Each structure stands twice: as C-alpha cells, then as structure tokens.
Amino acid sequence: MNIQRKFDLSYMELSVPQAFPLGRYLAHQRIVLETVKRVLERGWYVLGTETESFEREFAQYLGVAKAIGVGNGTDALELCLRGCGVGPGDKVVTVSHTAVATVAAILRIGAVPWLVDVEPGSLCMDPHALEQVLEQDRCAGSGIRAIVPVHLYGRMADMPAIMELAAQYGDVPVIEDCAQATGASWQGRKAGSWGKAAAFSFYPTKNLAAFGDAGMAVTRCDSIAESIHCMRQYGWRQRYISESFGVNSRLDEIHAAVLRVMLPHLDEDNQRRSSLADYYHAAILPSKGRDIRPERQPYPQHVYHQYVVQVEDAGLLQRHLLQFGVSTVPHYPLPVHRMPAFLHAFPGHDQLPVTDTLTGRLLSLPMFPDLMPKQATHVGKLICDWLDSNP
Ligand SMILES: *Cc1c(COP(=O)(O)O)cnc(C)c1O
C-alpha cells in the first residue's frame, strides 16, 4: 500500500523530509492501535508475554539462539560487552566513523575504545587496520577484549575477514553493532548472527522501528544470554534478589507488541529502501568524472538505513537542497575522536586518515520506506544540476 496515496501527504511533494517515522504508523494504523489497546487492556506493561514472543520471533528471524529485549540500542551494546566479559580498563576495538552511541557504550563500562580506520569504499571497519592493532596489541601483551564492527548505513562490515582475524588472534569476542542494519545479510547470514553477540536498536528512524526507544541484545551463546538476561533487571535471577551486577533496561510490552506487528514487514520495507537506492543510483549520474554515490557491491546485501553521498562540501549541497524543500542530514559531521567530549579520551588517535578525510563530506539523502521513487528521482536530478553548475 502506498501511504502517500492513501493519506493526504501532498505536502511531501513540496517538502521531502530526510526521515519519516510517522509513515510506519500511518501504514499500519489500524493494527497498531488494536495492538496497543490489547496490551493496555491486558494490564501487564513491562517484560511479559509480548516481550518474550518478540524475543523468540526476532531470534528466529536472525537465526540466532537467544534475544534479550532491552531499553535501547546503546544499552544492548553495553550489556553485550559486559556479557562477553569486558570490564574496566579492557581495550575494545571499534571505529570512530560511527554513531557516538557505539563509543559511549564502551566508555560506560570503563573500557577503553581503540579506534581504527574505515575502508574508503564500505565506510566500515578496515580489516587491515584491525589486523595492525591486533598485532600491535599481541606484542604489547594482549589487552584487547572485544572487537565491535559497526554495520554502518545498512551495509555490513567485512565480517568474513573480521571473524577470521578475531579467531587468529586468540578468539577475541566480536560484538556486532547492528543498530543500522536490521535485516542485512552476507552470504545468506544475517547481521547479528556472525559475532559472539550483537546489539540492535529500534529507535523510530531505524529499519525496524518502535514508536519510542527499544533495543535488543542477541547471542548464540546460552551463558551470555543468561548473563544479559539478569543484567537487564538489577542482576536478578530470582525476583528481588540481585546475584550480579545489573541495570534497569527493559523492553516495554507496548513496544514489543508493536515490533511484533512490524517484524513481518521488515524485509519488504528493506526492499523498498533498496529499490529507492536504485532510483538514486540511476538519477545521480557521475559528473565531470566525479561519482558521489555510495559504493555498490553484490555482497553484502545492503538495507540502506541511509543513502549517503560524498561531496567536497556537504554543507553547500545541504543548503542547496533545502531551497527546494529537501531535507538531508550529515552522518556524521564529526568522527567520534574529534568530538569535544572525547578529545582527551583518545590521545594518539590522529592516525585515522580515511575517517578524517570524510569529515564534512557526507550527506544522507531522504530515505524511508514511504519515500516515493519519483521523489528520489527528483532529488537525484536536483543534485545532478548542482554538480553540473558547481565546478
Ligand atoms: C542508533 C545507533 C545506536 C544506538 O541506538 P539507540 O537505540 O539510539 O541507543 C548505536 N549504534 C549505531 C551505529 C546507531 O546508529
């Protein structure tokens, strides 16, 4: 169903938002309202049958053993790290070109992020950079306790290479940050089913979205699942008796119930995103030898959380498109190691040349399942015109 035809969203002809969380509600309005009503009338609101069912269904969808519903994606990542035994002072390898949440989760444990560069094509963790720090660390006496690849913009990091390196260097736990890649896969294996554990976010703009904050930790290891299960609620194994460290990070029944309604539509929504990416790709032709489009590969299967173009000055293009009512967002204006809050946290992190050259160059175009192909084509044409008139 095309919701822009069903509802009067003709204003979107004039203004194209970058994301449109309302679209998921409008597309499934009746069943969402019925579902919320059912949960409200049942009278059990936190960690009940809806959460349990969604955990089971989500684990099944991914092909992993266990899924544990939590409050948000950042908590999911923190609890995955803790569940894999990461503690204060431990080194965790990840990328600087990511949502700040990735690094915030590591810092919250008191662990030490070790930021590596990304590949210029995939914009995900560079396996060569990973190999270098693993080698460096081995010589220095092995302090690396986890590797966190981020499947950025809906494209998976090179998991075959990363898993091989992790195995080679003493089975370092790999924890996937899947917040932007729900439903992506590589060689038929879903993002989140490769590492020892993985974190998902269901923030309203993500590919699988709740109407509020929600997240999920998944793992193929029963003991890690058990540990996360306890940690999400005060370290309780038995009600009211804390046996280990714990926090409060629970998945609400209303969110779980709505996510159960949305999960069967995820593949179809991702297909729409992917098809919109095709429209962008066809419309944004290389100009004067410059190709600003994201790299396309047969593998991995990209779910286009974002469609990100790369230009000299993303701010200029952003302002240009805004004149035509087209909203875009820079993801991200600064890499984590250049953010004011973290400048002092990462001494010696000046060696991220690819990450640093991306600063100010990336712009995420409008991307959501309800965007119409003709809108993508229209935005693509606006960009082409701008490229042609800007030497
Ligand atoms: C959104 C996001 C997170 C955090 O998820 P929240 O649910 O917002 O806490 C973590 N990592 C990445 C890459 C994200 O995009």
XYZ file of N, CA and C in Angstrom, residues 44-228:
555
model
N -0.557 -5.718 31.841
C 0.823 -6.120 32.181
C 1.737 -5.365 31.217
N 2.550 -4.439 31.743
C 3.182 -3.466 30.852
C 4.685 -3.607 30.616
N 5.366 -4.346 31.498
C 6.825 -4.461 31.332
C 7.246 -5.927 31.429
N 8.049 -6.399 30.464
C 8.554 -7.775 30.450
C 7.460 -8.818 30.674
N 6.651 -9.006 29.662
C 5.598 -10.017 29.734
C 5.597 -10.884 28.492
N 4.419 -11.373 28.129
C 4.337 -12.328 27.013
C 4.695 -11.683 25.671
N 4.397 -10.393 25.498
C 4.729 -9.739 24.220
C 6.243 -9.686 24.043
N 6.945 -9.297 25.111
C 8.405 -9.229 25.038
C 8.978 -10.613 24.768
N 8.497 -11.613 25.509
C 9.001 -12.981 25.305
C 8.759 -13.457 23.878
N 7.576 -13.195 23.360
C 7.266 -13.637 21.993
C 8.136 -12.904 20.979
N 8.290 -11.593 21.175
C 9.102 -10.832 20.221
C 10.553 -11.307 20.271
N 11.058 -11.585 21.459
C 12.433 -12.092 21.577
C 12.593 -13.389 20.787
N 11.624 -14.282 20.921
C 11.678 -15.562 20.224
C 11.600 -15.349 18.704
N 10.671 -14.493 18.286
C 10.472 -14.279 16.846
C 11.673 -13.569 16.203
N 12.245 -12.644 16.950
C 13.399 -11.907 16.414
C 14.619 -12.827 16.304
N 14.831 -13.665 17.327
C 15.948 -14.614 17.303
C 15.796 -15.555 16.107
N 14.570 -15.990 15.887
C 14.281 -16.891 14.772
C 14.543 -16.203 13.428
N 14.120 -14.960 13.336
C 14.326 -14.197 12.100
C 15.815 -14.105 11.761
N 16.634 -13.861 12.795
C 18.069 -13.688 12.556
C 18.806 -15.010 12.405
N 18.228 -16.057 12.999
C 18.951 -17.324 13.037
C 19.969 -17.349 14.160
N 19.618 -16.779 15.304
C 20.476 -16.854 16.489
C 19.720 -17.577 17.603
N 20.457 -18.013 18.630
C 19.823 -18.812 19.680
C 18.953 -17.958 20.594
N 19.484 -16.795 21.003
C 18.798 -16.052 22.048
C 18.727 -14.563 21.744
N 17.612 -13.952 22.121
C 17.463 -12.500 22.005
C 16.890 -11.989 23.324
N 17.432 -10.866 23.789
C 17.004 -10.312 25.074
C 16.605 -8.851 24.856
N 15.345 -8.550 25.051
C 14.830 -7.201 24.827
C 15.321 -6.244 25.902
N 15.803 -5.086 25.479
C 16.299 -4.076 26.424
C 15.762 -2.695 26.038
N 16.174 -1.685 26.787
C 15.595 -0.358 26.645
C 15.955 0.386 25.374
N 17.153 0.159 24.847
C 17.598 0.873 23.641
C 18.855 0.196 23.093
N 19.327 0.686 21.972
C 20.477 0.058 21.321
C 21.786 0.246 22.076
N 21.939 1.402 22.698
C 23.174 1.673 23.453
C 23.287 0.709 24.631
N 22.188 0.521 25.349
C 22.179 -0.447 26.452
C 22.461 -1.855 25.932
N 21.881 -2.186 24.784
C 22.093 -3.522 24.215
C 23.582 -3.760 24.000
N 24.267 -2.748 23.468
C 25.696 -2.878 23.212
C 26.482 -3.001 24.518
N 26.134 -2.159 25.478
C 26.817 -2.223 26.780
C 26.636 -3.616 27.406
N 25.417 -4.132 27.382
C 25.165 -5.420 28.019
C 25.809 -6.572 27.243
N 25.887 -6.455 25.923
C 26.605 -7.470 25.135
C 28.078 -7.493 25.529
N 28.676 -6.302 25.647
C 30.091 -6.218 26.027
C 30.307 -6.826 27.408
N 29.477 -6.434 28.350
C 29.595 -6.979 29.708
C 29.382 -8.485 29.703
N 28.390 -8.934 28.928
C 28.096 -10.369 28.852
C 29.262 -11.163 28.284
N 30.062 -10.495 27.435
C 31.241 -11.163 26.863
C 32.464 -10.977 27.755
N 32.249 -10.428 28.945
C 33.338 -10.351 29.919
C 34.180 -9.094 29.859
N 33.761 -8.090 29.089
C 34.532 -6.846 29.015
C 34.321 -6.033 30.292
N 35.403 -5.578 30.877
C 35.315 -4.813 32.119
C 36.184 -3.566 32.073
N 36.259 -2.844 33.191
C 37.037 -1.610 33.256
C 38.488 -1.824 32.817
N 38.980 -0.895 31.994
C 40.376 -0.948 31.565
C 40.628 -1.838 30.350
N 39.663 -2.676 30.005
C 39.847 -3.546 28.835
C 39.798 -2.724 27.550
N 40.589 -3.138 26.579
C 40.568 -2.429 25.299
C 39.519 -3.048 24.372
N 38.780 -2.175 23.711
C 37.760 -2.622 22.757
C 37.996 -1.906 21.433
N 38.220 -2.677 20.385
C 38.488 -2.076 19.074
C 37.170 -1.759 18.375
N 37.028 -0.519 17.944
C 35.872 -0.155 17.112
C 36.291 0.979 16.185
N 35.317 1.583 15.504
C 35.614 2.651 14.551
C 35.207 4.007 15.128
N 35.824 5.049 14.582
C 35.471 6.402 15.005
C 34.343 6.949 14.133
N 34.265 6.410 12.907
C 33.212 6.835 11.990
C 31.952 6.013 12.286
N 31.206 6.457 13.288
C 30.001 5.740 13.723
C 29.132 6.696 14.532
N 27.947 6.232 14.902
C 27.124 6.983 15.854
C 27.868 6.990 17.187
N 27.801 8.083 17.889
C 28.559 8.209 19.133
C 28.169 7.129 20.137
N 26.979 6.565 19.980
C 26.471 5.538 20.897
C 27.421 4.345 20.995
N 28.051 3.984 19.887
C 28.956 2.831 19.878
C 30.062 3.028 20.918
N 30.649 4.214 20.879
C 31.772 4.511 21.769
C 31.266 4.788 23.188
N 30.113 5.420 23.294
C 29.538 5.719 24.620
C 29.297 4.438 25.417
N 28.846 3.384 24.729
C 28.574 2.114 25.416
C 29.861 1.518 25.977
N 30.943 1.648 25.220
C 32.245 1.113 25.666
C 32.742 1.915 26.872
N 32.615 3.234 26.757
C 33.100 4.106 27.841
C 32.299 3.910 29.124
N 31.029 3.591 29.008
C 30.197 3.459 30.201
C 30.663 2.292 31.092
N 31.291 1.323 30.461
C 31.817 0.189 31.231
C 33.137 0.547 31.902
N 33.753 1.645 31.424
C 35.091 1.959 31.903
C 36.139 1.271 31.048
N 35.679 0.661 29.955
C 36.609 0.053 28.999
C 37.201 1.161 28.123
N 38.241 0.803 27.371
C 38.989 1.802 26.606
C 38.802 1.567 25.109
N 38.097 2.477 24.425
C 37.916 2.281 22.981
C 39.243 2.457 22.245
N 39.519 1.550 21.340
C 40.692 1.673 20.474
C 40.141 1.834 19.068
N 40.218 3.074 18.565
C 39.528 3.394 17.318
C 40.407 3.131 16.110
N 39.845 2.413 15.145
C 40.584 2.136 13.911
C 39.874 2.780 12.725
N 40.578 2.794 11.609
C 40.072 3.478 10.425
C 39.050 2.608 9.683
N 38.341 3.262 8.764
C 37.363 2.550 7.933
C 37.895 2.425 6.514
N 37.278 1.540 5.735
C 37.633 1.409 4.326
C 36.985 2.558 3.560
N 37.678 3.107 2.564
C 37.092 4.230 1.817
C 35.825 3.829 1.048
N 35.703 2.572 0.651
C 34.537 2.145 -0.120
C 33.340 1.812 0.744
N 33.533 0.898 1.699
C 32.398 0.451 2.519
C 32.084 1.421 3.643
N 33.066 2.238 4.031
C 32.965 3.150 5.183
C 32.773 2.371 6.493
N 33.073 1.090 6.465
C 33.039 0.250 7.668
C 34.463 -0.141 8.057
N 34.586 -0.779 9.226
C 35.893 -1.153 9.774
C 36.811 -1.771 8.719
N 38.037 -1.245 8.641
C 39.018 -1.757 7.704
C 39.733 -2.958 8.329
N 39.550 -4.159 7.782
C 40.193 -5.341 8.370
C 41.716 -5.206 8.477
N 42.336 -4.468 7.552
C 43.793 -4.290 7.642
C 44.166 -3.461 8.862
N 43.374 -2.428 9.117
C 43.615 -1.595 10.302
C 43.394 -2.427 11.563
N 42.388 -3.288 11.530
C 42.127 -4.172 12.674
C 43.313 -5.104 12.902
N 43.817 -5.668 11.818
C 44.944 -6.589 11.926
C 46.153 -5.890 12.548
N 46.378 -4.652 12.128
C 47.511 -3.892 12.677
C 47.419 -3.734 14.186
N 46.244 -3.345 14.692
C 46.149 -3.125 16.144
C 46.185 -4.454 16.899
N 45.658 -5.512 16.298
C 45.719 -6.821 16.957
C 47.175 -7.276 17.079
N 47.936 -7.011 16.027
C 49.351 -7.389 16.018
C 50.120 -6.546 17.055
N 49.859 -5.255 17.031
C 50.491 -4.319 17.970
C 50.182 -4.733 19.406
N 48.927 -5.108 19.616
C 48.466 -5.481 20.950
C 49.097 -6.798 21.404
N 49.257 -7.718 20.484
C 49.863 -9.007 20.842
C 51.290 -8.790 21.325
N 52.003 -7.901 20.623
C 53.386 -7.614 21.018
C 53.428 -6.942 22.383
N 52.397 -6.126 22.681
C 52.389 -5.380 23.938
C 51.792 -6.176 25.101
N 51.301 -7.375 24.825
C 50.806 -8.208 25.927
C 49.294 -8.369 26.003
N 48.628 -8.220 24.863
C 47.213 -8.602 24.738
C 46.238 -8.000 25.743
N 45.795 -6.782 25.466
C 44.774 -6.186 26.325
C 43.438 -6.044 25.620
N 43.371 -6.469 24.353
C 42.122 -6.310 23.596
C 41.142 -7.411 23.994
N 39.978 -6.987 24.463
C 38.992 -7.955 24.960
C 37.780 -8.083 24.052
N 37.637 -7.187 23.088
C 36.486 -7.293 22.175
C 36.716 -6.446 20.924
N 36.017 -6.838 19.864
C 36.021 -6.081 18.607
C 34.571 -5.743 18.289
N 34.309 -4.464 18.017
C 32.936 -4.035 17.705
C 32.870 -3.441 16.297
N 32.609 -4.272 15.295
C 32.370 -3.710 13.961
C 30.975 -3.076 13.919
N 30.865 -1.995 13.158
C 29.573 -1.309 13.023
C 29.092 -1.482 11.585
N 27.890 -1.993 11.422
C 27.326 -2.152 10.068
C 26.647 -0.836 9.702
N 27.464 0.086 9.209
C 27.010 1.466 9.069
C 26.126 1.681 7.840
N 25.116 2.484 8.021
C 24.181 2.882 6.945
C 23.388 1.705 6.374
N 23.484 0.528 7.005
C 22.755 -0.627 6.493
C 23.617 -1.591 5.707
N 24.901 -1.271 5.630
C 25.824 -2.157 4.919
C 26.719 -2.864 5.932
N 26.874 -4.148 5.775
C 27.676 -4.885 6.743
C 29.167 -4.652 6.555
N 29.858 -4.600 7.703
C 31.323 -4.595 7.665
C 31.779 -5.949 7.122
N 33.048 -6.044 6.772
C 33.568 -7.267 6.167
C 33.680 -8.371 7.220
N 32.550 -8.981 7.548
C 32.527 -9.972 8.633
C 33.367 -11.220 8.367
N 33.399 -11.739 7.126
C 34.265 -12.910 6.922
C 35.712 -12.609 7.341
N 36.234 -11.448 6.930
C 37.620 -11.092 7.267
C 37.775 -10.807 8.761
N 36.813 -10.097 9.335
C 36.906 -9.722 10.753
C 36.832 -10.959 11.651
N 35.945 -11.888 11.319
C 35.816 -13.113 12.122
C 37.093 -13.953 12.036
N 37.696 -13.957 10.859
C 38.916 -14.739 10.693
C 40.045 -14.151 11.547
N 40.161 -12.834 11.533
C 41.204 -12.184 12.338
C 40.966 -12.416 13.828
N 39.699 -12.300 14.246
C 39.370 -12.498 15.667
C 39.777 -13.898 16.112
N 39.541 -14.878 15.239
C 39.899 -16.269 15.568
C 41.419 -16.427 15.632
N 42.070 -15.800 14.663
C 43.523 -15.898 14.549
C 44.236 -15.302 15.769
N 43.674 -14.273 16.344
C 44.317 -13.600 17.473
C 43.708 -14.036 18.805
N 43.416 -15.306 18.935
C 43.028 -15.846 20.236
C 41.548 -15.738 20.548
N 40.722 -15.835 19.497
C 39.275 -15.843 19.716
C 38.753 -14.632 20.462
N 39.132 -13.461 20.004
C 38.627 -12.226 20.607
C 37.124 -12.147 20.306
N 36.281 -11.912 21.320
C 34.839 -11.824 21.045
C 34.522 -10.674 20.074
N 33.710 -10.967 19.068
C 33.247 -9.941 18.137
C 31.803 -9.619 18.477
N 31.539 -8.340 18.726
C 30.180 -7.902 19.068
C 29.735 -6.930 17.989
N 28.732 -7.322 17.232
C 28.305 -6.502 16.095
C 27.370 -5.380 16.532
N 27.645 -4.166 16.066
C 26.702 -3.066 16.247
C 25.788 -3.072 15.021
N 24.583 -3.627 15.213
C 23.629 -3.808 14.102
C 22.534 -2.746 14.107
N 22.735 -1.666 14.857
C 21.666 -0.675 15.030
C 21.128 -0.160 13.692
N 22.002 -0.091 12.672
C 21.562 0.460 11.392
C 21.349 -0.626 10.341
N 21.419 -1.877 10.750
C 21.463 -2.934 9.722
C 20.520 -4.095 10.011
N 19.378 -3.840 10.616
C 18.444 -4.929 10.885
C 17.956 -5.507 9.558
N 18.247 -6.779 9.344
C 17.802 -7.443 8.113
C 18.875 -7.571 7.051
N 20.020 -6.885 7.237
C 21.106 -7.016 6.257
C 21.724 -8.402 6.371
N 22.349 -8.862 5.303
C 22.983 -10.178 5.368
C 24.188 -10.247 4.441
N 24.989 -11.263 4.672
C 26.179 -11.518 3.850
C 26.299 -13.017 3.735
N 26.423 -13.513 2.524
C 26.492 -14.964 2.282
C 25.311 -15.671 2.944
N 24.147 -15.049 2.900
C 22.945 -15.659 3.455
C 22.858 -15.628 4.974
N 23.870 -15.033 5.630
C 23.838 -14.958 7.093
C 23.555 -13.537 7.525
N 22.553 -13.392 8.375
C 22.108 -12.058 8.779
C 23.133 -11.351 9.666
N 23.153 -10.039 9.560
C 23.906 -9.214 10.505
C 23.390 -9.544 11.898
N 24.297 -9.806 12.820
C 23.896 -10.155 14.180
C 24.065 -11.641 14.462
N 24.259 -12.425 13.387
C 24.410 -13.869 13.582
C 25.862 -14.295 13.373
N 26.752 -13.323 13.148
C 28.164 -13.640 12.882
C 28.981 -13.645 14.164
N 28.838 -12.602 14.947
C 29.682 -12.434 16.123
C 29.207 -13.270 17.297
N 29.886 -13.071 18.432
C 29.505 -13.771 19.646
C 28.195 -13.191 20.180
N 28.044 -11.890 19.982
C 26.817 -11.215 20.400
C 26.605 -10.024 19.475
N 25.404 -9.447 19.517
C 25.121 -8.305 18.651
C 24.044 -7.429 19.281
N 24.116 -6.135 18.952
C 23.176 -5.166 19.518
C 22.334 -4.540 18.417
N 21.040 -4.423 18.691
C 20.104 -3.797 17.752
C 19.389 -2.637 18.422
N 19.049 -1.635 17.609
C 18.244 -0.514 18.091
C 16.950 -0.468 17.300
N 15.861 -0.172 18.001
C 14.568 0.006 17.320
C 14.073 1.434 17.476
N 15.021 2.352 17.558
C 14.723 3.790 17.563
C 13.823 4.097 16.350
N 12.918 5.077 16.486
C 11.889 5.265 15.446
C 12.365 5.429 14.004
N 13.600 5.865 13.779
C 14.043 6.005 12.385
C 14.799 4.785 11.865
N 15.026 3.788 12.723
C 15.821 2.636 12.268
C 14.972 1.741 11.356
N 15.607 0.763 10.734
C 14.889 -0.041 9.742
C 13.725 -0.821 10.340
N 13.942 -1.372 11.544
C 12.821 -1.941 12.293
C 12.589 -0.984 13.454
N 11.414 -0.335 13.463
C 11.242 0.819 14.334
C 10.105 0.647 15.326
N 10.370 1.079 16.556
C 9.313 1.181 17.561
C 8.846 2.641 17.588
N 7.781 2.892 18.311
C 7.339 4.280 18.477
C 7.865 4.783 19.812
N 9.177 4.777 19.937
C 9.856 5.152 21.169
C 11.192 4.440 21.194
N 11.823 4.395 22.359
C 13.112 3.714 22.477
C 12.924 2.226 22.734
N 13.721 1.419 22.068
C 13.723 -0.020 22.326
C 14.985 -0.606 21.705
N 15.430 -1.731 22.236
C 16.636 -2.365 21.699
C 16.642 -3.845 21.990
N 17.637 -4.538 21.419
C 17.722 -5.995 21.600
C 19.173 -6.424 21.586
N 19.512 -7.295 22.532
C 20.820 -7.951 22.517
C 20.584 -9.372 22.048
N 21.428 -9.862 21.144
C 21.273 -11.245 20.700
C 22.602 -11.970 20.824
N 22.548 -13.271 20.962
C 23.771 -14.059 21.073
C 23.472 -15.521 20.754
N 24.508 -16.205 20.294
C 24.320 -17.636 20.053
C 24.778 -18.449 21.256
N 25.230 -17.737 22.304
C 25.807 -18.422 23.461
C 24.841 -18.345 24.655
N 24.416 -19.506 25.151
C 23.431 -19.549 26.240
C 23.889 -18.840 27.500
N 25.168 -18.977 27.845
C 25.625 -18.383 29.108
C 25.665 -16.850 29.008
N 26.000 -16.323 27.824
C 25.988 -14.867 27.643
C 24.537 -14.368 27.716
N 23.632 -15.108 27.089
C 22.215 -14.739 27.111
C 21.710 -14.680 28.553
N 22.073 -15.679 29.308
C 21.661 -15.771 30.712
C 22.185 -14.562 31.501
N 23.431 -14.227 31.255
C 24.050 -13.110 31.960
C 23.369 -11.780 31.595
N 23.091 -11.562 30.295
C 22.428 -10.319 29.875
C 21.005 -10.263 30.449
